[in-house]
Coordinates of C-alpha atoms in Angstrom, one line a residue:
Chain B
M1 CA 107.0 72.5 108.9
F2 CA 106.1 76.4 108.9
Y3 CA 109.5 77.4 108.2
F4 CA 109.9 75.1 105.5
K5 CA 107.1 76.4 103.8
R6 CA 108.0 79.8 104.4
A7 CA 111.3 78.9 102.7
I8 CA 109.6 77.2 99.8
G9 CA 107.3 80.5 99.7
S10 CA 110.3 82.8 99.8
L11 CA 112.0 80.6 97.1
F12 CA 109.1 80.4 94.8
I13 CA 108.9 84.3 94.9
R14 CA 112.5 85.0 94.0
L15 CA 112.2 82.1 91.4
C16 CA 109.4 84.4 89.9
L17 CA 111.2 87.5 90.0
F18 CA 114.3 85.8 88.3
V19 CA 112.4 84.8 85.4
F20 CA 110.5 88.3 85.1
V21 CA 113.9 90.1 85.2
G22 CA 115.3 87.7 82.7
V23 CA 112.0 88.0 80.4
C24 CA 112.9 92.0 81.0
L25 CA 116.6 91.8 80.1
A26 CA 117.0 89.5 77.4
P27 CA 115.9 91.8 74.4
V28 CA 118.1 94.3 75.9
L29 CA 121.1 92.0 75.9
W30 CA 120.2 90.5 72.5
G31 CA 120.0 94.1 71.5
L32 CA 123.4 95.1 73.1
V33 CA 125.1 92.1 71.3
T34 CA 123.6 92.2 68.1
S35 CA 124.5 95.8 67.9
C36 CA 128.4 94.6 68.2
L37 CA 128.1 92.1 65.5
P38 CA 128.9 92.9 61.7
Q39 CA 126.0 92.4 59.6
S40 CA 127.8 89.3 57.9
A41 CA 127.4 87.6 61.4
L42 CA 123.6 88.5 61.8
T43 CA 122.2 87.8 58.6
S44 CA 123.9 84.3 57.9
K45 CA 121.2 81.6 58.1
V46 CA 122.2 80.9 62.0
P47 CA 123.0 84.1 63.8
D48 CA 126.7 83.7 64.6
F49 CA 127.4 85.0 68.4
N50 CA 131.2 84.3 68.2
L51 CA 132.6 86.9 69.9
R52 CA 135.6 86.8 67.7
N53 CA 133.2 88.9 65.6
F54 CA 132.9 91.6 68.3
T55 CA 133.0 95.4 66.9
L56 CA 131.9 98.6 67.2
E57 CA 131.8 99.4 63.5
N58 CA 128.0 100.0 63.8
Y59 CA 128.2 102.5 66.4
V60 CA 131.0 104.7 64.1
L61 CA 128.7 103.9 61.3
V62 CA 125.4 105.5 62.9
L63 CA 127.3 108.2 64.8
D64 CA 128.0 109.6 61.5
S65 CA 126.2 112.5 61.3
S66 CA 124.8 111.9 57.7
R67 CA 123.0 109.0 59.2
G68 CA 120.1 111.2 60.5
L69 CA 120.5 109.7 63.9
F70 CA 121.7 113.1 65.6
L71 CA 118.9 114.8 64.1
G72 CA 116.7 112.1 65.4
L73 CA 117.8 112.4 68.6
K74 CA 117.7 115.9 69.1
N75 CA 114.0 115.9 67.6
S76 CA 113.2 113.6 70.0
F77 CA 114.5 115.2 72.7
L78 CA 113.0 119.2 71.8
V79 CA 109.7 117.1 71.3
A80 CA 109.8 115.3 74.8
L81 CA 111.0 118.2 76.7
F82 CA 108.3 120.5 75.5
T83 CA 105.8 118.0 76.0
S84 CA 106.6 117.2 79.4
I85 CA 107.4 121.1 80.1
V86 CA 103.5 121.5 78.9
A87 CA 102.1 118.7 80.4
L88 CA 103.5 119.2 83.8
T89 CA 102.6 122.8 83.7
F90 CA 98.8 122.6 82.5
G91 CA 98.6 119.0 84.3
S92 CA 99.4 119.9 87.5
A93 CA 97.6 123.2 87.5
A94 CA 94.7 120.9 86.4
G95 CA 95.3 118.5 89.2
Y96 CA 95.7 121.2 92.0
A97 CA 92.6 122.9 90.7
L98 CA 90.6 119.2 90.9
A99 CA 92.0 118.2 94.0
R100 CA 91.7 121.2 95.7
L101 CA 89.3 123.8 94.6
N102 CA 85.5 123.5 94.3
V103 CA 85.5 122.8 90.9
P104 CA 82.1 122.2 89.8
K105 CA 81.5 118.9 88.0
S106 CA 84.9 117.8 89.1
N107 CA 84.0 114.2 89.2
T108 CA 82.6 114.3 85.7
I109 CA 85.7 116.0 84.1
L110 CA 87.8 113.4 85.8
M111 CA 85.8 110.8 84.2
M112 CA 85.9 112.4 81.0
I113 CA 89.6 112.9 81.1
L114 CA 90.1 109.3 81.9
A115 CA 87.6 108.1 79.1
T116 CA 90.3 109.8 76.7
Q117 CA 92.4 107.0 77.9
M118 CA 90.3 104.0 76.8
F119 CA 90.5 104.4 73.0
P120 CA 93.5 102.4 71.6
G121 CA 95.6 104.9 69.4
I122 CA 94.7 103.4 66.2
V123 CA 91.0 104.6 66.7
I124 CA 92.2 108.4 67.2
A125 CA 95.1 108.4 64.6
I126 CA 92.9 109.0 61.8
P127 CA 90.7 111.9 63.2
L128 CA 94.0 113.3 64.9
F129 CA 95.7 113.2 61.4
L130 CA 92.9 115.0 59.9
A131 CA 92.9 117.8 62.5
M132 CA 96.6 118.1 62.0
T133 CA 96.3 118.6 58.1
Q134 CA 93.7 121.2 58.8
F135 CA 95.8 123.2 60.6
N136 CA 99.0 122.6 58.8
L137 CA 100.5 120.8 61.6
I138 CA 101.8 117.7 59.9
D139 CA 105.3 117.3 60.2
T140 CA 106.1 120.0 62.5
H141 CA 107.4 119.7 66.4
V142 CA 104.2 121.6 67.5
G143 CA 101.9 119.4 65.8
L144 CA 103.6 116.0 67.4
I145 CA 103.7 117.9 70.8
I146 CA 100.2 118.4 70.6
V147 CA 99.3 114.6 69.4
Y148 CA 101.4 113.6 72.4
L149 CA 99.9 115.6 74.8
S150 CA 96.8 114.5 73.8
F151 CA 97.4 110.9 75.6
I152 CA 100.3 112.0 78.0
L153 CA 98.4 115.2 79.5
P154 CA 95.5 113.0 80.9
I155 CA 97.7 110.7 82.6
V156 CA 99.7 113.9 84.3
V157 CA 96.4 115.3 85.5
W158 CA 95.3 112.1 87.3
I159 CA 98.9 111.4 88.8
Q160 CA 99.1 115.2 90.0
K161 CA 95.1 115.2 91.2
G162 CA 96.2 112.2 93.4
F163 CA 99.2 113.7 94.9
F164 CA 97.9 116.9 95.5
E165 CA 94.9 115.0 97.5
S166 CA 97.8 113.0 99.4
I167 CA 99.2 116.5 100.8
P168 CA 97.4 117.1 104.1
M169 CA 94.9 120.0 103.8
D170 CA 96.3 121.4 107.3
L171 CA 99.5 122.2 105.8
E172 CA 97.8 124.9 103.3
K173 CA 95.4 125.8 106.2
S174 CA 98.5 126.2 108.4
A175 CA 100.1 128.8 105.8
A176 CA 96.9 130.4 105.5
V177 CA 97.0 131.3 109.0
D178 CA 100.8 132.1 109.0
G179 CA 99.5 134.8 106.6
A180 CA 100.5 133.5 103.3
S181 CA 98.3 134.4 100.3
P182 CA 96.9 131.8 98.0
L183 CA 100.0 132.2 95.4
Q184 CA 102.5 132.2 98.7
T185 CA 101.3 129.0 99.8
F186 CA 101.8 127.4 96.6
Q187 CA 105.2 128.9 95.9
Y188 CA 106.3 128.2 99.7
I189 CA 104.7 125.4 100.7
V190 CA 102.8 123.0 97.8
L191 CA 105.5 123.5 95.2
P192 CA 108.7 122.5 97.5
V193 CA 106.7 119.7 99.1
S194 CA 105.5 118.4 95.3
L195 CA 109.0 118.7 93.8
P196 CA 109.8 114.9 93.7
T197 CA 106.7 114.2 92.3
L198 CA 106.6 117.0 89.6
F199 CA 109.9 115.5 88.7
A200 CA 108.7 112.2 88.8
T201 CA 105.7 112.8 86.6
G202 CA 108.3 114.9 84.4
V203 CA 110.5 112.0 83.5
F204 CA 107.5 109.9 83.2
A205 CA 106.0 112.4 80.6
F206 CA 109.5 112.5 79.0
I207 CA 109.9 109.0 78.6
E208 CA 106.3 108.3 77.0
S209 CA 107.2 110.8 74.5
W210 CA 110.6 109.8 74.0
N211 CA 109.8 106.3 73.3
E212 CA 106.6 107.0 71.2
F213 CA 106.6 105.2 67.5
F214 CA 103.3 104.8 66.3
F215 CA 101.8 108.7 66.0
A216 CA 105.6 109.8 65.1
I217 CA 105.4 107.5 62.2
I218 CA 102.0 108.8 61.3
M219 CA 102.4 112.5 62.0
T220 CA 105.7 113.4 60.7
R221 CA 107.3 113.1 57.4
V222 CA 111.1 114.6 57.0
N223 CA 111.1 117.6 59.0
V224 CA 110.5 116.2 62.5
K225 CA 112.1 112.9 61.9
V226 CA 112.4 111.7 65.8
S227 CA 114.9 109.0 66.8
S228 CA 112.5 105.9 66.9
I229 CA 111.7 106.8 63.2
A230 CA 115.4 107.1 62.6
I231 CA 116.0 103.7 64.2
A232 CA 113.2 102.0 62.2
E233 CA 114.6 103.4 58.8
F234 CA 117.2 100.8 59.1
S235 CA 115.0 98.5 57.9
G236 CA 114.6 99.2 54.6
Q237 CA 113.1 97.4 51.3
Y238 CA 115.8 95.3 50.3
Q239 CA 117.7 94.6 53.4
T240 CA 117.3 95.3 57.5
L241 CA 120.8 96.6 58.9
Y242 CA 120.6 95.0 62.3
G243 CA 123.7 95.7 63.7
Q244 CA 123.1 99.5 62.9
M245 CA 119.5 99.6 64.1
L246 CA 120.2 98.0 67.4
A247 CA 123.3 100.4 67.9
S248 CA 121.0 103.0 67.0
A249 CA 118.4 102.0 69.4
V250 CA 121.1 101.4 72.5
L251 CA 122.6 105.2 71.8
A252 CA 118.8 106.4 71.8
S253 CA 118.0 104.5 74.7
L254 CA 121.0 105.7 76.9
P255 CA 119.8 109.2 77.7
I256 CA 116.5 107.3 79.4
V257 CA 118.8 105.1 81.3
V258 CA 120.7 107.7 82.3
L259 CA 117.8 109.8 83.4
A260 CA 116.2 107.0 85.3
I261 CA 119.8 105.9 87.0
L262 CA 120.5 109.6 88.1
F263 CA 116.9 110.4 89.5
R264 CA 115.5 106.9 90.6
K265 CA 115.2 108.3 94.0
F266 CA 113.1 111.2 93.1
I267 CA 111.0 108.7 90.5
L268 CA 110.4 106.0 93.3
E269 CA 109.8 108.7 96.1
G270 CA 107.5 110.6 94.0
F271 CA 105.3 107.9 92.7
V272 CA 105.1 106.2 96.4
E273 CA 104.2 109.7 97.6
G274 CA 101.5 109.7 95.0
A275 CA 100.1 106.4 95.9
V276 CA 100.2 106.3 99.2
K277 CA 98.2 108.9 101.6
A278 CA 100.2 111.0 104.0
Chain L
M1 CA 94.6 139.9 123.6
A2 CA 91.1 139.6 122.7
T3 CA 87.5 138.7 123.7
L4 CA 85.5 136.2 121.3
E5 CA 82.0 136.4 120.4
L6 CA 79.9 134.0 118.2
L7 CA 76.6 135.0 117.4
N8 CA 74.3 132.6 116.0
V9 CA 76.7 130.7 113.8
K10 CA 75.7 128.6 111.6
K11 CA 77.3 126.4 108.8
Q12 CA 75.8 123.9 106.4
F13 CA 77.4 121.5 104.1
G14 CA 75.0 121.2 101.2
S15 CA 71.8 119.7 103.1
V16 CA 74.1 118.9 105.9
T17 CA 73.8 121.3 109.3
A18 CA 77.4 120.9 110.6
V19 CA 77.0 123.9 113.5
E20 CA 73.5 125.5 114.2
N21 CA 72.5 128.5 116.1
F22 CA 75.6 128.8 117.9
S23 CA 76.5 131.6 120.2
L24 CA 79.4 131.9 122.6
F25 CA 81.3 134.7 124.5
V26 CA 84.6 134.1 125.7
N27 CA 86.3 136.7 128.0
D28 CA 89.8 138.1 127.4
G29 CA 92.5 135.4 128.6
E30 CA 90.1 132.7 128.8
F31 CA 90.8 129.1 128.1
V32 CA 87.9 127.6 126.5
T33 CA 87.1 124.1 125.3
L34 CA 85.1 123.0 122.5
L35 CA 84.1 119.3 123.4
G36 CA 82.2 116.6 121.8
P37 CA 82.4 113.4 119.9
S38 CA 83.7 113.2 116.3
G39 CA 81.4 114.9 113.8
C40 CA 79.6 117.5 116.5
G41 CA 80.6 120.3 114.5
K42 CA 83.8 121.8 116.7
T43 CA 86.2 121.5 114.4
T44 CA 84.1 123.1 111.9
L45 CA 83.3 125.8 114.4
L46 CA 87.3 126.2 115.1
N47 CA 87.6 127.0 111.4
I48 CA 85.1 129.2 111.4
I49 CA 86.7 131.1 114.2
A50 CA 90.3 131.2 112.5
G51 CA 88.7 132.3 109.1
L52 CA 89.3 128.9 107.3
E53 CA 86.0 128.1 106.7
E54 CA 83.0 130.6 105.6
M55 CA 79.8 130.4 107.8
T56 CA 76.6 130.2 105.9
S57 CA 75.0 132.8 108.7
G58 CA 76.0 134.4 112.0
E59 CA 78.6 136.5 113.1
V60 CA 82.1 136.1 114.5
R61 CA 83.4 139.2 116.5
M62 CA 86.6 139.5 118.0
N63 CA 86.9 142.6 120.8
Q64 CA 83.7 143.7 119.7
R65 CA 84.7 143.9 116.0
V66 CA 83.0 141.8 113.5
V67 CA 85.6 139.6 111.6
N68 CA 83.4 137.7 109.5
H69 CA 85.3 138.7 106.1
L70 CA 88.7 138.8 107.4
S71 CA 91.4 136.5 106.6
P72 CA 92.8 134.3 109.4
F73 CA 96.2 136.5 109.2
E74 CA 94.1 139.8 109.6
R75 CA 92.3 138.0 112.5
N76 CA 95.7 137.5 114.6
V77 CA 94.6 134.0 115.2
A78 CA 97.0 131.4 115.6
M79 CA 96.4 127.7 115.3
V80 CA 97.8 124.5 116.4
F81 CA 96.6 121.5 114.3
Q82 CA 95.5 117.7 114.9
N83 CA 98.7 116.5 112.6
Y84 CA 100.6 119.4 113.5
A85 CA 101.0 120.4 110.0
L86 CA 104.6 121.1 110.1
Y87 CA 106.0 122.3 106.6
P88 CA 107.9 119.3 105.9
H89 CA 111.1 120.6 103.8
M90 CA 111.5 123.2 106.2
T91 CA 113.9 122.7 109.5
V92 CA 112.5 123.5 112.8
A93 CA 113.9 127.0 112.9
E94 CA 112.2 127.9 109.4
N95 CA 108.8 126.7 110.6
I96 CA 108.8 128.8 113.7
G97 CA 110.1 131.9 111.8
F98 CA 107.7 131.1 108.8
S99 CA 105.2 133.7 109.5
L100 CA 107.8 136.6 110.2
K101 CA 109.4 135.7 106.8
L102 CA 106.2 136.0 105.2
R103 CA 105.9 139.5 107.1
K104 CA 109.2 140.3 105.6
R105 CA 110.9 141.1 109.1
P106 CA 114.5 141.7 109.1
R107 CA 116.5 138.4 109.3
Q108 CA 118.0 139.2 112.4
E109 CA 114.9 139.8 114.2
I110 CA 113.7 136.4 112.9
M111 CA 116.3 134.9 114.4
E112 CA 116.2 136.1 117.7
R113 CA 112.6 135.7 118.2
V114 CA 113.0 132.1 117.0
A115 CA 115.6 131.6 119.7
Q116 CA 113.4 133.1 122.2
V117 CA 110.7 130.9 121.6
A118 CA 112.9 127.7 121.1
R119 CA 114.3 128.5 124.7
M120 CA 110.8 128.7 125.9
L121 CA 109.7 125.3 124.6
E122 CA 113.2 123.9 124.8
L123 CA 113.8 123.4 121.2
E124 CA 117.3 125.0 120.9
Q125 CA 119.0 121.9 120.3
L126 CA 116.6 120.8 117.4
L127 CA 116.5 124.0 115.6
D128 CA 118.4 122.6 112.5
R129 CA 116.4 119.0 112.3
L130 CA 113.5 118.8 109.8
P131 CA 110.1 117.6 111.2
R132 CA 110.4 114.1 110.1
E133 CA 113.5 113.7 112.2
L134 CA 111.8 114.6 115.4
S135 CA 109.4 112.8 118.0
G136 CA 105.7 113.4 117.9
G137 CA 106.0 115.3 121.3
Q138 CA 108.7 117.4 119.8
Q139 CA 106.8 118.0 116.7
Q140 CA 104.0 119.2 119.0
R141 CA 106.2 121.5 120.5
V142 CA 107.3 123.0 117.4
A143 CA 103.8 123.4 116.4
I144 CA 103.0 125.4 119.4
G145 CA 106.3 127.3 118.8
R146 CA 105.0 128.3 115.3
A147 CA 101.6 129.3 117.1
V148 CA 103.7 131.3 119.6
I149 CA 106.0 133.2 117.9
R150 CA 103.1 135.2 116.2
Q151 CA 101.9 136.5 119.4
P152 CA 98.4 136.1 118.5
D153 CA 95.4 137.7 120.0
I154 CA 93.7 134.0 120.1
F155 CA 95.2 130.8 120.2
L156 CA 93.3 127.8 118.3
F157 CA 93.9 124.2 119.1
D158 CA 92.4 121.4 117.2
E159 CA 92.8 118.2 119.0
P160 CA 96.4 119.0 119.5
F161 CA 97.3 115.8 121.6
S162 CA 95.3 113.2 119.9
N163 CA 98.7 111.8 117.9
L164 CA 100.4 111.5 121.3
D165 CA 100.7 108.4 123.6
A166 CA 98.9 108.6 126.7
A167 CA 101.8 109.7 129.1
L168 CA 103.1 112.2 126.4
R169 CA 99.7 113.9 126.4
I170 CA 99.4 114.0 130.1
K171 CA 102.7 116.2 129.9
T172 CA 101.9 118.1 126.8
R173 CA 98.6 119.1 128.5
G174 CA 100.4 120.4 131.6
E175 CA 102.7 122.3 129.2
V176 CA 99.9 123.8 127.6
K177 CA 98.3 124.7 130.7
L178 CA 101.5 126.4 131.8
L179 CA 102.1 128.2 128.7
H180 CA 98.3 129.7 129.2
Q181 CA 99.2 131.0 132.6
K182 CA 102.5 132.6 131.4
L183 CA 101.0 134.1 128.3
G184 CA 97.6 134.8 129.3
V185 CA 96.4 134.9 125.6
T186 CA 92.6 133.5 124.8
S187 CA 92.6 130.1 124.0
I188 CA 90.0 128.0 122.2
F189 CA 90.6 124.2 122.3
V190 CA 89.1 121.6 120.4
T191 CA 88.9 117.6 122.3
H192 CA 86.7 114.6 122.4
D193 CA 88.5 113.9 125.3
Q194 CA 86.4 115.0 128.6
E195 CA 89.4 114.4 130.8
E196 CA 91.5 116.9 128.8
A197 CA 88.8 119.6 128.7
L198 CA 88.3 119.3 132.2
S199 CA 91.7 119.9 133.3
L200 CA 92.6 122.5 131.0
S201 CA 89.7 124.9 130.8
D202 CA 88.4 127.8 132.5
K203 CA 85.0 126.9 130.7
I204 CA 83.9 124.4 128.9
A205 CA 81.3 124.3 125.7
V206 CA 79.8 120.5 125.3
M207 CA 78.5 120.5 121.6
R208 CA 76.1 118.0 120.1
Q209 CA 75.4 117.7 116.9
G210 CA 76.2 121.1 115.7
H211 CA 74.4 122.6 118.8
L212 CA 75.6 124.2 122.1
E213 CA 74.5 121.7 124.7
Q214 CA 75.9 123.3 127.7
F215 CA 78.7 126.1 128.6
G216 CA 80.1 126.4 132.0
T217 CA 82.9 125.9 134.3
P218 CA 84.4 122.4 134.5
E219 CA 82.7 122.1 137.7
E220 CA 79.3 123.0 136.6
I221 CA 79.7 120.6 133.8
Y222 CA 80.5 118.0 136.0
S223 CA 78.3 118.4 138.9
K224 CA 75.2 120.2 137.3
P225 CA 75.4 118.8 133.8
A226 CA 72.6 120.6 131.8
S227 CA 71.3 117.2 130.0
K228 CA 71.6 113.3 130.3
Y229 CA 74.0 113.8 127.1
V230 CA 76.4 116.1 129.0
A231 CA 75.8 114.0 132.1
R232 CA 76.9 110.8 130.2
F233 CA 79.6 112.6 128.3
I234 CA 81.6 114.2 130.8
G235 CA 83.0 111.8 133.6
S236 CA 84.9 108.2 133.5
P237 CA 83.2 105.9 134.1
Q238 CA 79.9 107.1 132.7
M239 CA 77.1 108.1 134.8
D240 CA 74.6 105.6 135.8
I241 CA 71.2 106.7 134.7
F242 CA 68.1 104.5 135.8
E243 CA 64.6 105.0 134.5
G244 CA 62.7 104.4 137.5
Q245 CA 59.7 106.0 139.1
F246 CA 58.6 108.1 142.1
E247 CA 56.5 106.3 145.0
Y248 CA 55.2 107.4 148.1
S249 CA 55.2 105.1 150.8
N250 CA 55.9 105.5 154.6
N251 CA 55.1 109.3 154.5
R252 CA 58.3 109.2 152.4
Y253 CA 58.6 109.9 148.5
V254 CA 61.1 107.0 147.3
Y255 CA 62.8 106.4 143.9
R256 CA 62.0 102.9 142.7
I257 CA 64.7 101.1 140.6
G258 CA 63.4 97.3 140.1
S259 CA 63.5 95.8 143.4
I260 CA 65.1 98.9 145.5
A261 CA 63.6 102.1 146.6
L262 CA 65.7 105.1 147.2
V263 CA 64.5 107.4 150.3
L264 CA 64.3 111.2 149.0
P265 CA 64.7 114.1 151.4
H266 CA 61.5 115.8 152.5
S267 CA 62.0 119.0 150.8
I268 CA 61.6 117.1 147.2
T269 CA 58.9 118.3 144.7
I270 CA 58.0 115.6 142.5
P271 CA 57.0 117.0 139.1
N272 CA 54.1 115.3 136.9
K273 CA 55.9 113.5 134.6
P274 CA 58.7 110.6 134.0
I275 CA 62.0 111.5 135.5
D276 CA 65.4 109.6 135.1
M277 CA 67.8 109.6 137.8
G278 CA 71.4 109.6 137.5
I279 CA 74.6 109.3 140.2
R280 CA 78.2 109.2 139.5
S281 CA 80.4 106.2 140.8
E282 CA 81.8 108.3 143.4
F283 CA 78.4 109.0 145.3
V284 CA 78.1 105.2 145.3
K285 CA 79.0 103.8 148.3
I286 CA 79.6 100.3 149.3
G287 CA 80.0 99.9 153.1
E288 CA 77.4 98.5 155.9
T289 CA 74.2 100.5 155.3
G290 CA 71.9 100.5 152.4
F291 CA 70.6 97.9 150.3
P292 CA 72.1 94.5 149.4
A293 CA 73.4 93.9 145.5
T294 CA 75.7 91.5 144.1
V295 CA 79.3 92.3 142.9
H296 CA 79.4 91.7 139.2
L297 CA 82.5 93.2 137.8
V298 CA 85.7 94.6 139.8
Q299 CA 88.0 96.6 137.9
P300 CA 91.1 98.3 139.8
V301 CA 92.6 101.1 137.9
G302 CA 95.5 102.2 140.4
P303 CA 94.5 104.6 142.9
F304 CA 90.6 103.4 142.7
T305 CA 88.8 100.5 142.0
Y306 CA 85.5 100.3 140.2
I307 CA 82.9 97.7 141.3
T308 CA 80.0 97.2 139.4
V309 CA 76.9 95.8 141.2
Y310 CA 73.5 94.4 140.2
W311 CA 70.3 93.9 142.2
E312 CA 66.9 92.9 140.6
G313 CA 66.0 95.3 137.9
G314 CA 69.5 97.7 138.0
S315 CA 73.0 97.8 138.1
A316 CA 75.4 100.6 139.4
T317 CA 79.1 101.2 139.5
A318 CA 80.7 102.5 142.9
R319 CA 84.1 104.0 143.1
V320 CA 86.1 102.8 146.0
N321 CA 89.6 104.2 147.0
G322 CA 92.6 101.9 146.7
I323 CA 92.4 98.1 145.8
S324 CA 89.6 96.4 146.7
H325 CA 89.2 92.7 147.5
L326 CA 85.7 92.1 146.8
K327 CA 85.0 89.2 144.3
P328 CA 82.3 88.6 142.0
G329 CA 79.3 87.2 143.2
E330 CA 79.6 88.4 146.6
V331 CA 76.6 90.4 148.0
V332 CA 77.4 93.8 149.6
Q333 CA 75.4 96.8 151.2
V334 CA 75.4 99.7 148.6
E335 CA 74.0 103.7 149.2
F336 CA 73.7 106.2 147.2
A337 CA 74.4 109.5 148.5
S338 CA 71.2 111.4 148.1
E339 CA 72.5 114.9 147.9
A340 CA 74.3 113.7 144.4
L341 CA 71.3 112.3 143.1
L342 CA 70.6 114.3 139.7
F343 CA 67.2 114.0 138.2
F344 CA 66.4 114.3 134.3
D345 CA 63.2 115.0 132.5
R346 CA 62.7 111.8 130.6
E347 CA 61.1 113.3 127.4
S348 CA 63.3 116.5 127.0
E349 CA 66.6 114.8 128.7
K350 CA 67.0 118.1 130.6
R351 CA 68.4 118.2 134.0
I352 CA 65.8 119.4 136.9
D353 CA 66.2 120.5 140.3
L354 CA 63.7 118.9 142.6
W355 CA 64.8 120.3 146.0

């Protein structure tokens, strides 16, 4: 009876996981299939998923540089790259300080950082827009990076603080006894030990920034059109080019997918290390 | 090589006093253990000696020189941490040689000295491994190697055996003692394990809530504990301490514990205050003479058997050699060796000599 119950339980968990994976993958599959079908097959009353219609025409069309996808990808890349570099640099410095140095009122600071995460984007969108206008930062890379940092940096601070706390204090004491200056301790001990986590956090910041749409559409016009905006523009006033839109979406997802696959070991290691005390 | 002197060292964390008025003198080459339960301030004190923690007031001197404001490195101390604190991303060789690398010693010299230390600690086969690929005992040896290579004036050990299993702990204990005999470097060892302290140390400093309770050789600490606290903390099983009272009967002084009265030597001087009496299990004898008591508990531990007996108003544990065949409920004759009785002022808990 016990084994039977356990088998049923295991079956149930598998079933749940199966459904979960299905729910996650279905839109991706739908997008992949759609990106390979001609507009005519998609705009008929009942979408025609017949594989006879299979075509790569959408990809050829969107890869035509005049369509702006390339420019979008380039902009997205620049913004995501600098967002993650700045977020990592300041986020880990702040995280280290909050975890290790006796910063006065560190708990208050941490709660304030956390509080910034409690407002939905829509609430801060208008004040941010006004501020950016004041500083002439609308439709600039710098402006978008600053806006992204406003919600990515706090998360990075928290992740890094959690991680630095998980490094045994004795490691740093030991380095001090061995004769390392604080800077050498950071260089030879803390930094190498933190690399997987820094990497994971960096990838996280990159993905967050790359996928962002809401602030991008508010804060940019023509100069800094990121890929998510470029994709959305396939939906026009008179028609929506579903095939091309999804072909662009697939192309825009590729860097993230590649990033995740290449560095999945680091990402998992990093997040696990951040979560569990050593 | 160095002498170490602590003068009225005090450390406060906010309103909590971790170490109070602590003074101690350690001779060159001595092995001294700071012994006490967790939270008594011994690790804080070790960190103060190392220079990893600033003290609130007081002085630390090495070779008569005040080192309060020197970094751990400048004090030339080496420390072995409780969790070893091996650098996880460095190989064994890199771990051991790290301090030399920081001092920018030539590569060749670092390699030679690492090899020398590795030979001494039998780590030669493991030099290219990462710490996570080592067993607990091997990690421990690497941690010691990292300390030894520095050729420090003082070794500091912060409960270095607490993560090892019982058998390995005793083996490593022996290795540390051998190392001390060989190198003769002044060593400060922190532990809460009284057996470790007794077996390793030239002198033991028993700590209680940030105070120094007693400082002396293992023998003094064991057989002449300064207080009830030390008496109870040292020795296994714990010393039996009785709250009885003196009586005068048949021209002799006796000490009454419930239904029994222990006859005391004629030379005794009875103080005019309540006195507790203590005795260690090896001086509680079960045999032909003495007072009757009932066996309550029989605990064989191999070379000895601990037998707990009770009588009306008291109980005590006796240590007998070998395996005992006594059964709970049996009535036996129990005798306390009067020369081994210890007396404590009930009020101050200090030990007092009565003859």
